[in-house]
Amino acid sequence: MAEKKNNATKNDVAAAQAAQNVPKELKKPLNKFGAQEDFEASDGTKYKFQFPGTRRAQEILDETKNGYGVVVDSVYYERIMKDVIVEPLGMDLDYWDEHEGYREVMNAADNFLGRLLN
């Protein structure tokens, strides 16, 4: 009887070790955290979007609604620039005083975030 217990334990250990050797992509095939996408605006400027994770994405949506539950675009886009657009660095609303494509880039970043939240 002790033999069976030892064999079962050995088999359990072997199975656990085999599971640890599975590549990360197979363990978490839908791991979206940190997923990135490159976007080139019509003026040729390149931007990089990065998914901040489901929790942070939901917080962005919650933080940007007014008392009636309507999203305030200026606040939403500020959060997008801070937490989703990772290149170029340090973007804020003032950046757009000297660059074209504000709506185009914000719409692309919003679509990126929405796709990964689905």
PDB file of C-alpha atoms in Angstrom:
ATOM      1  CA  MET A   1       0.000   0.000   0.000  1.00  0.00           C
ATOM      2  CA  ALA A   2       2.872   2.359   0.713  1.00  0.00           C
ATOM      3  CA  GLU A   3       4.133   1.601  -2.802  1.00  0.00           C
ATOM      4  CA  LYS A   4       0.973   3.011  -4.358  1.00  0.00           C
ATOM      5  CA  LYS A   5       1.199   6.137  -2.239  1.00  0.00           C
ATOM      6  CA  ASN A   6       4.805   6.702  -3.287  1.00  0.00           C
ATOM      7  CA  ASN A   7       3.995   6.061  -6.932  1.00  0.00           C
ATOM      8  CA  ALA A   8       1.048   8.430  -6.753  1.00  0.00           C
ATOM      9  CA  THR A   9       3.225  11.075  -5.126  1.00  0.00           C
ATOM     10  CA  LYS A  10       5.949  10.567  -7.732  1.00  0.00           C
ATOM     11  CA  ASN A  11       3.363  10.811 -10.490  1.00  0.00           C
ATOM     12  CA  ASP A  12       1.928  13.988  -8.959  1.00  0.00           C
ATOM     13  CA  VAL A  13       5.378  15.545  -8.717  1.00  0.00           C
ATOM     14  CA  ALA A  14       6.165  14.539 -12.299  1.00  0.00           C
ATOM     15  CA  ALA A  15       2.872  16.028 -13.508  1.00  0.00           C
ATOM     16  CA  ALA A  16       3.506  19.271 -11.612  1.00  0.00           C
ATOM     17  CA  GLN A  17       7.003  19.544 -13.040  1.00  0.00           C
ATOM     18  CA  ALA A  18       5.698  18.896 -16.545  1.00  0.00           C
ATOM     19  CA  ALA A  19       3.086  21.647 -16.071  1.00  0.00           C
ATOM     20  CA  GLN A  20       5.796  24.083 -15.009  1.00  0.00           C
ATOM     21  CA  ASN A  21       7.650  23.449 -18.259  1.00  0.00           C
ATOM     22  CA  VAL A  22       4.685  24.535 -20.389  1.00  0.00           C
ATOM     23  CA  PRO A  23       5.492  27.768 -22.254  1.00  0.00           C
ATOM     24  CA  LYS A  24       3.786  30.896 -20.941  1.00  0.00           C
ATOM     25  CA  GLU A  25       1.842  31.323 -24.199  1.00  0.00           C
ATOM     26  CA  LEU A  26       0.176  27.955 -23.688  1.00  0.00           C
ATOM     27  CA  LYS A  27      -0.525  28.514 -19.993  1.00  0.00           C
ATOM     28  CA  LYS A  28      -2.150  31.907 -20.587  1.00  0.00           C
ATOM     29  CA  PRO A  29      -3.104  32.122 -24.257  1.00  0.00           C
ATOM     30  CA  LEU A  30      -5.290  35.191 -23.630  1.00  0.00           C
ATOM     31  CA  ASN A  31      -2.815  37.137 -21.502  1.00  0.00           C
ATOM     32  CA  LYS A  32      -3.614  40.657 -22.731  1.00  0.00           C
ATOM     33  CA  PHE A  33      -1.806  42.657 -20.041  1.00  0.00           C
ATOM     34  CA  GLY A  34       0.897  44.729 -21.705  1.00  0.00           C
ATOM     35  CA  ALA A  35      -0.237  43.838 -25.237  1.00  0.00           C
ATOM     36  CA  GLN A  36       0.974  46.492 -27.659  1.00  0.00           C
ATOM     37  CA  GLU A  37      -0.029  47.838 -31.037  1.00  0.00           C
ATOM     38  CA  ASP A  38       1.714  50.307 -33.317  1.00  0.00           C
ATOM     39  CA  PHE A  39      -0.355  52.990 -35.021  1.00  0.00           C
ATOM     40  CA  GLU A  40       0.742  55.390 -37.733  1.00  0.00           C
ATOM     41  CA  ALA A  41      -1.353  58.536 -38.081  1.00  0.00           C
ATOM     42  CA  SER A  42      -2.150  59.993 -41.487  1.00  0.00           C
ATOM     43  CA  ASP A  43       0.605  62.603 -40.982  1.00  0.00           C
ATOM     44  CA  GLY A  44       3.185  59.803 -40.577  1.00  0.00           C
ATOM     45  CA  THR A  45       3.655  60.146 -36.804  1.00  0.00           C
ATOM     46  CA  LYS A  46       3.994  56.770 -35.078  1.00  0.00           C
ATOM     47  CA  TYR A  47       2.313  55.936 -31.783  1.00  0.00           C
ATOM     48  CA  LYS A  48       2.483  52.859 -29.578  1.00  0.00           C
ATOM     49  CA  PHE A  49      -0.547  51.727 -27.593  1.00  0.00           C
ATOM     50  CA  GLN A  50      -0.245  49.390 -24.622  1.00  0.00           C
ATOM     51  CA  PHE A  51      -3.083  47.635 -22.791  1.00  0.00           C
ATOM     52  CA  PRO A  52      -2.968  48.660 -19.107  1.00  0.00           C
ATOM     53  CA  GLY A  53      -4.863  45.574 -17.939  1.00  0.00           C
ATOM     54  CA  THR A  54      -8.563  44.984 -17.453  1.00  0.00           C
ATOM     55  CA  ARG A  55      -8.689  46.494 -13.962  1.00  0.00           C
ATOM     56  CA  ARG A  56      -6.984  49.752 -15.005  1.00  0.00           C
ATOM     57  CA  ALA A  57      -9.006  49.970 -18.221  1.00  0.00           C
ATOM     58  CA  GLN A  58     -12.230  49.691 -16.232  1.00  0.00           C
ATOM     59  CA  GLU A  59     -10.958  52.296 -13.758  1.00  0.00           C
ATOM     60  CA  ILE A  60     -10.296  54.656 -16.672  1.00  0.00           C
ATOM     61  CA  LEU A  61     -13.895  54.249 -17.807  1.00  0.00           C
ATOM     62  CA  ASP A  62     -15.254  54.722 -14.286  1.00  0.00           C
ATOM     63  CA  GLU A  63     -13.064  57.756 -13.482  1.00  0.00           C
ATOM     64  CA  THR A  64     -14.045  59.640 -16.618  1.00  0.00           C
ATOM     65  CA  LYS A  65     -17.821  59.646 -16.186  1.00  0.00           C
ATOM     66  CA  ASN A  66     -19.702  62.657 -14.877  1.00  0.00           C
ATOM     67  CA  GLY A  67     -22.511  62.503 -12.314  1.00  0.00           C
ATOM     68  CA  TYR A  68     -24.958  61.383 -14.998  1.00  0.00           C
ATOM     69  CA  GLY A  69     -22.796  58.491 -16.175  1.00  0.00           C
ATOM     70  CA  VAL A  70     -21.694  60.219 -19.377  1.00  0.00           C
ATOM     71  CA  VAL A  71     -18.024  59.961 -20.353  1.00  0.00           C
ATOM     72  CA  VAL A  72     -16.249  63.336 -20.332  1.00  0.00           C
ATOM     73  CA  ASP A  73     -14.039  63.219 -23.429  1.00  0.00           C
ATOM     74  CA  SER A  74     -11.298  65.562 -22.185  1.00  0.00           C
ATOM     75  CA  VAL A  75     -10.806  63.532 -19.004  1.00  0.00           C
ATOM     76  CA  TYR A  76     -11.052  60.210 -20.876  1.00  0.00           C
ATOM     77  CA  TYR A  77      -8.474  61.263 -23.466  1.00  0.00           C
ATOM     78  CA  GLU A  78      -6.102  62.505 -20.758  1.00  0.00           C
ATOM     79  CA  ARG A  79      -6.260  59.035 -19.161  1.00  0.00           C
ATOM     80  CA  ILE A  80      -5.743  57.420 -22.567  1.00  0.00           C
ATOM     81  CA  MET A  81      -2.625  59.547 -23.133  1.00  0.00           C
ATOM     82  CA  LYS A  82      -1.333  58.714 -19.652  1.00  0.00           C
ATOM     83  CA  ASP A  83      -2.123  54.984 -19.472  1.00  0.00           C
ATOM     84  CA  VAL A  84      -2.542  53.649 -23.030  1.00  0.00           C
ATOM     85  CA  ILE A  85      -0.357  55.697 -25.398  1.00  0.00           C
ATOM     86  CA  VAL A  86       3.191  54.834 -24.332  1.00  0.00           C
ATOM     87  CA  GLU A  87       5.050  56.375 -27.285  1.00  0.00           C
ATOM     88  CA  PRO A  88       5.804  59.179 -27.765  1.00  0.00           C
ATOM     89  CA  LEU A  89       6.452  59.696 -24.072  1.00  0.00           C
ATOM     90  CA  GLY A  90       4.847  62.425 -21.986  1.00  0.00           C
ATOM     91  CA  MET A  91       1.829  63.159 -24.138  1.00  0.00           C
ATOM     92  CA  ASP A  92      -0.828  65.492 -22.803  1.00  0.00           C
ATOM     93  CA  LEU A  93      -3.425  67.797 -24.314  1.00  0.00           C
ATOM     94  CA  ASP A  94      -0.778  70.484 -24.920  1.00  0.00           C
ATOM     95  CA  TYR A  95       1.047  68.073 -27.265  1.00  0.00           C
ATOM     96  CA  TRP A  96      -1.807  68.498 -29.722  1.00  0.00           C
ATOM     97  CA  ASP A  97      -1.278  72.260 -29.994  1.00  0.00           C
ATOM     98  CA  GLU A  98       1.770  71.446 -32.134  1.00  0.00           C
ATOM     99  CA  HIS A  99       0.717  68.155 -33.751  1.00  0.00           C
ATOM    100  CA  GLU A 100      -2.058  67.051 -36.069  1.00  0.00           C
ATOM    101  CA  GLY A 101      -4.349  64.058 -35.747  1.00  0.00           C
ATOM    102  CA  TYR A 102      -5.808  64.482 -32.247  1.00  0.00           C
ATOM    103  CA  ARG A 103      -9.173  62.854 -33.002  1.00  0.00           C
ATOM    104  CA  GLU A 104      -7.627  60.237 -35.287  1.00  0.00           C
ATOM    105  CA  VAL A 105      -5.152  59.064 -32.634  1.00  0.00           C
ATOM    106  CA  MET A 106      -7.648  59.223 -29.764  1.00  0.00           C
ATOM    107  CA  ASN A 107     -10.163  57.180 -31.773  1.00  0.00           C
ATOM    108  CA  ALA A 108      -7.506  54.592 -32.635  1.00  0.00           C
ATOM    109  CA  ALA A 109      -6.403  54.326 -28.984  1.00  0.00           C
ATOM    110  CA  ASP A 110     -10.037  54.065 -27.852  1.00  0.00           C
ATOM    111  CA  ASN A 111     -10.676  51.289 -30.401  1.00  0.00           C
ATOM    112  CA  PHE A 112      -7.536  49.457 -29.249  1.00  0.00           C
ATOM    113  CA  LEU A 113      -8.668  49.612 -25.617  1.00  0.00           C
ATOM    114  CA  GLY A 114     -12.194  48.521 -26.519  1.00  0.00           C
ATOM    115  CA  ARG A 115     -11.000  45.518 -28.544  1.00  0.00           C
ATOM    116  CA  LEU A 116      -8.908  44.244 -25.657  1.00  0.00           C
ATOM    117  CA  LEU A 117     -11.720  44.735 -23.149  1.00  0.00           C
ATOM    118  CA  ASN A 118     -13.960  42.410 -25.202  1.00  0.00           C
TER     119      ASN A 118
END
